[in-house]
Structures are given as C-alpha cells and as structure tokens.
Amino acid sequence: MKTDYLMTIIVPVYNEAENLDRVKEAFNAYFAQSPFQSKVLFVDDGSKDGSLSKIEEICANNAHFEYITFDRNYGLSTAIKAGIDQVNTPLTGYIDADLQTTPLDFDLLLNELGTNTMAVGYRAKRKDTLSKRIQSKIANFIRRSLINDGIIDTGCPLKVVRTEEAKRIPFFDGMHRFLPALILLQQGTVKQINVRHFPRIAGKSKFNIFNRSIKPLQDAFAYRWMRKRYINYRIEKVCLV
C-alpha cells in the first residue's frame, strides 16, 4: 500500500555498524508516535565495517527504510547531496547515525517550521567530551567571525528543509557546515529550535581538530567568495512562445 510521506530523513552512514540497531529502534519509536508520515533514507558512504549489510537487513524488513550506497567513501557533503538528489517528498530531514540527537525531536522542528524554508536544532546543553566541545567552539567562532549568519549551532545534526529549496543549494565539499547559511543565501528563512543532545555510546567520531577547525576555515572563505557572487533574481512577468 502506498504511503504519502511528508518527509524523507537522510541518515549518512560511515562505519556505524554498532549504532544501526539503535537507529532502527529509535526511528520505529518515532514513526509510531509522530503525526507526520516520514521515512528514512540511509546513504552508505563506503563503509568497511559491515554497516551496509546491517542497512540491507533493516531495509528488507521495513518499508519505511530505504538506502543508497557509494562505491567508496566520498565524505559527508557528498552523502547529503546524494540523499537530497533522491528525495521525492515535500520535506527533507537530516540526522546523524550516532544518535547524539533523537528522531523524536523532528516533531519539534516540524511543528515550528511554519512558513520558514528550514528548521534547525541547536544544542543548548551539549553532552560531548571536553575536547570535542572546544573544537566545536573554535569552528563556530571561525564561522561566525567570517560569515555572521546568525546561526547558533550550525553543526547540530538535526535539520528539516523544504525539498524544493534543498535541491537548489549550491553544493561543494564542506557545504554540510553551511546548510542554513546556504538557505539564507537563497533568500530563504531559518527557524532555530533548542533540541536534546546525548553522549555518543557506540562507534567512533569521524571528526578531529583538522576537520573541525582548519577545514571550516577554508570552507568559510569559500562561502564568503560564493556569497559575493551568488545570483538571485525574481521574475515579474513572463511571455514565452
């Protein structure tokens, strides 16, 4: 029986086999209580730890789960773009497979989305290690200093965006750090909502001091360059033959 889904939730996966049973359980709990019809799209980013086998098992037994898989590891930005390219629902969600945020909070974002283009979470009470919090503070300071987009927590892995606008986002490697800023660049609007945050209890973080500070610095300069040259226009009248 066909289900009219409102949202497809992209879950990028890179070596998260230890977390995937929890991901399935968390989403099944969310689907059971949410008034919004949603489904999951796993994007396996060339995992080498058995994640793909686990994803295939989950998707074979539940119509609310789908997946695509890469031939090798391409990185988070590419995984998000590939997911967006496949989405055919009005809304696109995003969450990390580490479950440091909960699918249950998607309803907070959906209830607050209103007429906005995007709703994003921010983690007011983070449960990360001290080193990870310091790295994130450095990255957020760099981003705010260079682009000043007003986003409290651009790295929060809980987002909902209108799919039509998501498909217009200009993609580049590292763009996952700037999704709200890129929506603002398209003259969209972003609503920010406080969401829960949890410690990672399985698997390993893929982030380090390099990709939390040096890479964001490079990408912030790339965004500033693009912002100055980005084309926006509104057509007032059309007469085409």
XYZ file of C-alpha atoms in Angstrom:
241
model
C 0.000 0.000 0.000
C 1.392 3.404 -0.977
C 2.075 5.824 1.851
C 2.021 9.570 1.231
C 5.129 10.594 3.092
C 5.666 14.178 4.190
C 9.384 13.855 4.881
C 12.403 11.774 3.908
C 15.095 11.751 6.609
C 18.626 11.389 5.269
C 20.951 9.378 7.528
C 24.544 9.349 6.238
C 26.428 6.249 7.406
C 30.166 5.707 7.515
C 31.308 2.795 9.686
C 28.394 2.954 12.141
C 27.510 -0.765 12.309
C 27.471 -0.658 16.121
C 24.790 2.055 16.079
C 22.412 0.848 13.375
C 20.207 -1.403 15.506
C 19.673 1.578 17.816
C 18.941 3.781 14.804
C 16.262 1.344 13.615
C 14.683 1.160 17.080
C 14.774 4.941 17.538
C 13.079 5.557 14.203
C 10.462 2.869 14.710
C 9.599 4.535 18.018
C 9.409 7.905 16.253
C 7.220 6.593 13.425
C 4.838 5.001 15.942
C 4.116 8.265 17.799
C 4.550 11.014 15.193
C 1.548 12.543 13.399
C 3.839 13.203 10.429
C 4.419 10.403 7.904
C 8.157 10.041 7.369
C 10.695 7.567 6.030
C 14.460 7.078 6.324
C 16.993 7.145 3.512
C 20.335 5.677 4.557
C 23.301 6.846 2.493
C 26.152 4.384 2.994
C 29.336 6.355 2.372
C 31.621 3.443 1.519
C 31.558 1.821 4.976
C 34.024 -1.009 5.613
C 32.716 -2.338 8.937
C 29.599 -4.231 7.865
C 27.289 -1.207 8.008
C 25.919 -1.942 4.527
C 24.870 -5.481 5.472
C 23.075 -4.112 8.513
C 21.368 -1.429 6.396
C 20.241 -4.024 3.856
C 18.784 -6.130 6.675
C 16.891 -3.166 8.117
C 15.506 -2.069 4.746
C 14.462 -5.581 3.731
C 12.115 -5.846 6.692
C 10.608 -2.354 6.882
C 9.023 -0.303 4.113
C 9.826 2.940 5.960
C 13.574 2.454 5.368
C 15.431 2.892 2.058
C 19.102 3.122 1.155
C 21.663 4.016 -1.460
C 25.330 3.058 -1.282
C 28.515 4.509 -2.739
C 31.343 2.608 -4.406
C 33.814 4.266 -1.992
C 34.000 6.880 0.750
C 33.221 10.384 -0.583
C 32.556 12.366 2.592
C 29.600 13.863 4.412
C 28.783 16.671 1.988
C 28.568 14.259 -0.929
C 26.421 11.861 1.094
C 23.969 14.645 1.939
C 23.819 15.838 -1.670
C 23.252 12.327 -2.979
C 20.461 11.875 -0.464
C 18.783 15.140 -1.423
C 19.015 14.155 -5.098
C 16.926 11.043 -4.306
C 14.255 12.680 -2.134
C 10.741 12.858 -3.619
C 8.813 14.120 -0.574
C 7.875 17.755 0.244
C 10.314 17.910 3.171
C 13.846 16.629 3.699
C 15.212 15.844 7.145
C 18.746 15.174 8.268
C 20.199 13.423 11.322
C 23.491 11.698 12.118
C 23.693 7.941 12.669
C 25.454 8.379 16.020
C 22.095 9.260 17.667
C 23.521 12.130 19.685
C 20.250 13.771 18.721
C 16.924 11.925 18.716
C 14.426 11.455 15.877
C 11.688 12.310 18.376
C 12.781 15.947 18.159
C 11.936 16.097 14.459
C 8.387 16.862 15.571
C 9.676 19.967 17.401
C 11.169 21.182 14.122
C 8.113 20.258 12.050
C 5.748 21.997 14.455
C 7.866 25.171 14.312
C 8.653 25.135 10.584
C 5.595 27.206 9.680
C 6.250 29.232 6.559
C 10.024 29.060 7.004
C 12.284 27.366 4.493
C 14.264 25.443 7.090
C 14.083 24.495 10.759
C 17.308 23.571 12.549
C 18.148 22.398 16.015
C 20.693 23.878 18.360
C 22.236 22.025 21.278
C 21.945 24.276 24.321
C 23.196 21.513 26.651
C 25.849 19.539 24.810
C 26.951 16.119 26.065
C 30.245 15.873 24.167
C 33.721 15.368 25.558
C 35.632 18.492 26.591
C 37.973 18.281 23.594
C 35.069 17.976 21.172
C 33.279 20.953 22.741
C 36.453 23.044 22.463
C 36.909 22.062 18.806
C 33.277 22.951 18.057
C 33.602 26.313 19.815
C 36.647 27.112 17.693
C 34.827 26.098 14.499
C 31.711 28.099 15.397
C 33.822 31.150 16.302
C 35.584 30.985 12.929
C 32.305 30.666 11.061
C 30.585 33.490 12.948
C 33.587 35.775 12.504
C 33.757 35.220 8.766
C 30.136 34.889 7.646
C 27.983 36.191 10.546
C 24.835 34.307 9.509
C 23.156 34.356 12.939
C 23.043 30.558 13.223
C 23.650 29.461 16.814
C 24.816 25.886 16.175
C 25.452 25.156 12.504
C 26.894 21.721 13.342
C 23.725 20.424 15.035
C 22.809 17.240 13.137
C 19.058 17.770 13.204
C 17.516 19.730 10.348
C 14.349 19.939 8.230
C 14.235 21.810 4.925
C 11.732 22.182 2.120
C 12.912 19.766 -0.562
C 12.370 22.155 -3.447
C 14.782 24.597 -1.815
C 17.213 21.874 -0.743
C 17.627 20.784 -4.354
C 18.657 24.362 -5.264
C 21.504 24.511 -2.729
C 24.878 25.133 -4.427
C 26.893 22.127 -3.312
C 30.621 21.936 -2.667
C 32.820 19.768 -0.471
C 32.327 21.020 3.073
C 28.900 22.529 2.426
C 27.368 20.423 5.219
C 28.796 23.021 7.623
C 26.820 25.797 5.923
C 23.367 24.387 5.122
C 21.414 27.125 6.971
C 23.721 29.820 5.555
C 23.177 28.471 2.049
C 19.401 28.593 2.549
C 19.731 32.221 3.699
C 21.816 32.898 0.596
C 18.790 31.795 -1.461
C 16.698 34.362 0.451
C 15.066 31.618 2.485
C 14.296 31.814 6.208
C 15.589 29.611 9.025
C 13.903 28.825 12.358
C 16.148 27.663 15.236
C 14.829 25.335 17.957
C 16.515 24.015 21.099
C 16.830 20.203 20.903
C 18.156 17.493 23.169
C 21.701 16.178 22.923
C 23.152 12.865 24.135
C 26.620 11.339 24.554
C 27.868 9.011 21.822
C 27.635 5.491 23.249
C 28.804 3.395 20.270
C 31.111 3.789 17.286
C 33.783 6.440 16.847
C 33.562 10.113 15.941
C 34.836 10.949 12.454
C 35.889 14.459 13.477
C 39.202 15.781 14.744
C 40.978 19.110 15.217
C 41.729 19.323 11.467
C 38.211 18.851 10.159
C 36.689 20.900 12.989
C 38.966 23.945 12.654
C 41.266 24.042 9.605
C 38.687 22.731 7.117
C 35.893 25.021 8.393
C 38.268 27.968 7.996
C 38.932 27.050 4.355
C 35.240 26.437 3.703
C 34.206 29.722 5.334
C 36.409 31.606 2.874
C 34.868 29.579 0.019
C 31.391 30.523 1.243
C 32.334 34.223 1.510
C 33.598 34.144 -2.095
C 30.390 32.489 -3.306
C 28.142 34.839 -1.302
C 29.579 37.864 -3.103
C 28.935 36.286 -6.493
C 25.711 34.362 -5.896
C 22.905 35.079 -8.382
C 19.422 35.793 -7.025
C 16.551 37.111 -9.115
C 12.759 37.304 -9.215
C 10.812 37.159 -12.469
C 7.992 39.718 -12.529
C 6.321 38.821 -15.830
C 6.672 36.035 -18.370
C 5.670 35.966 -22.024
C 7.073 32.888 -23.706
C 6.112 31.385 -27.041
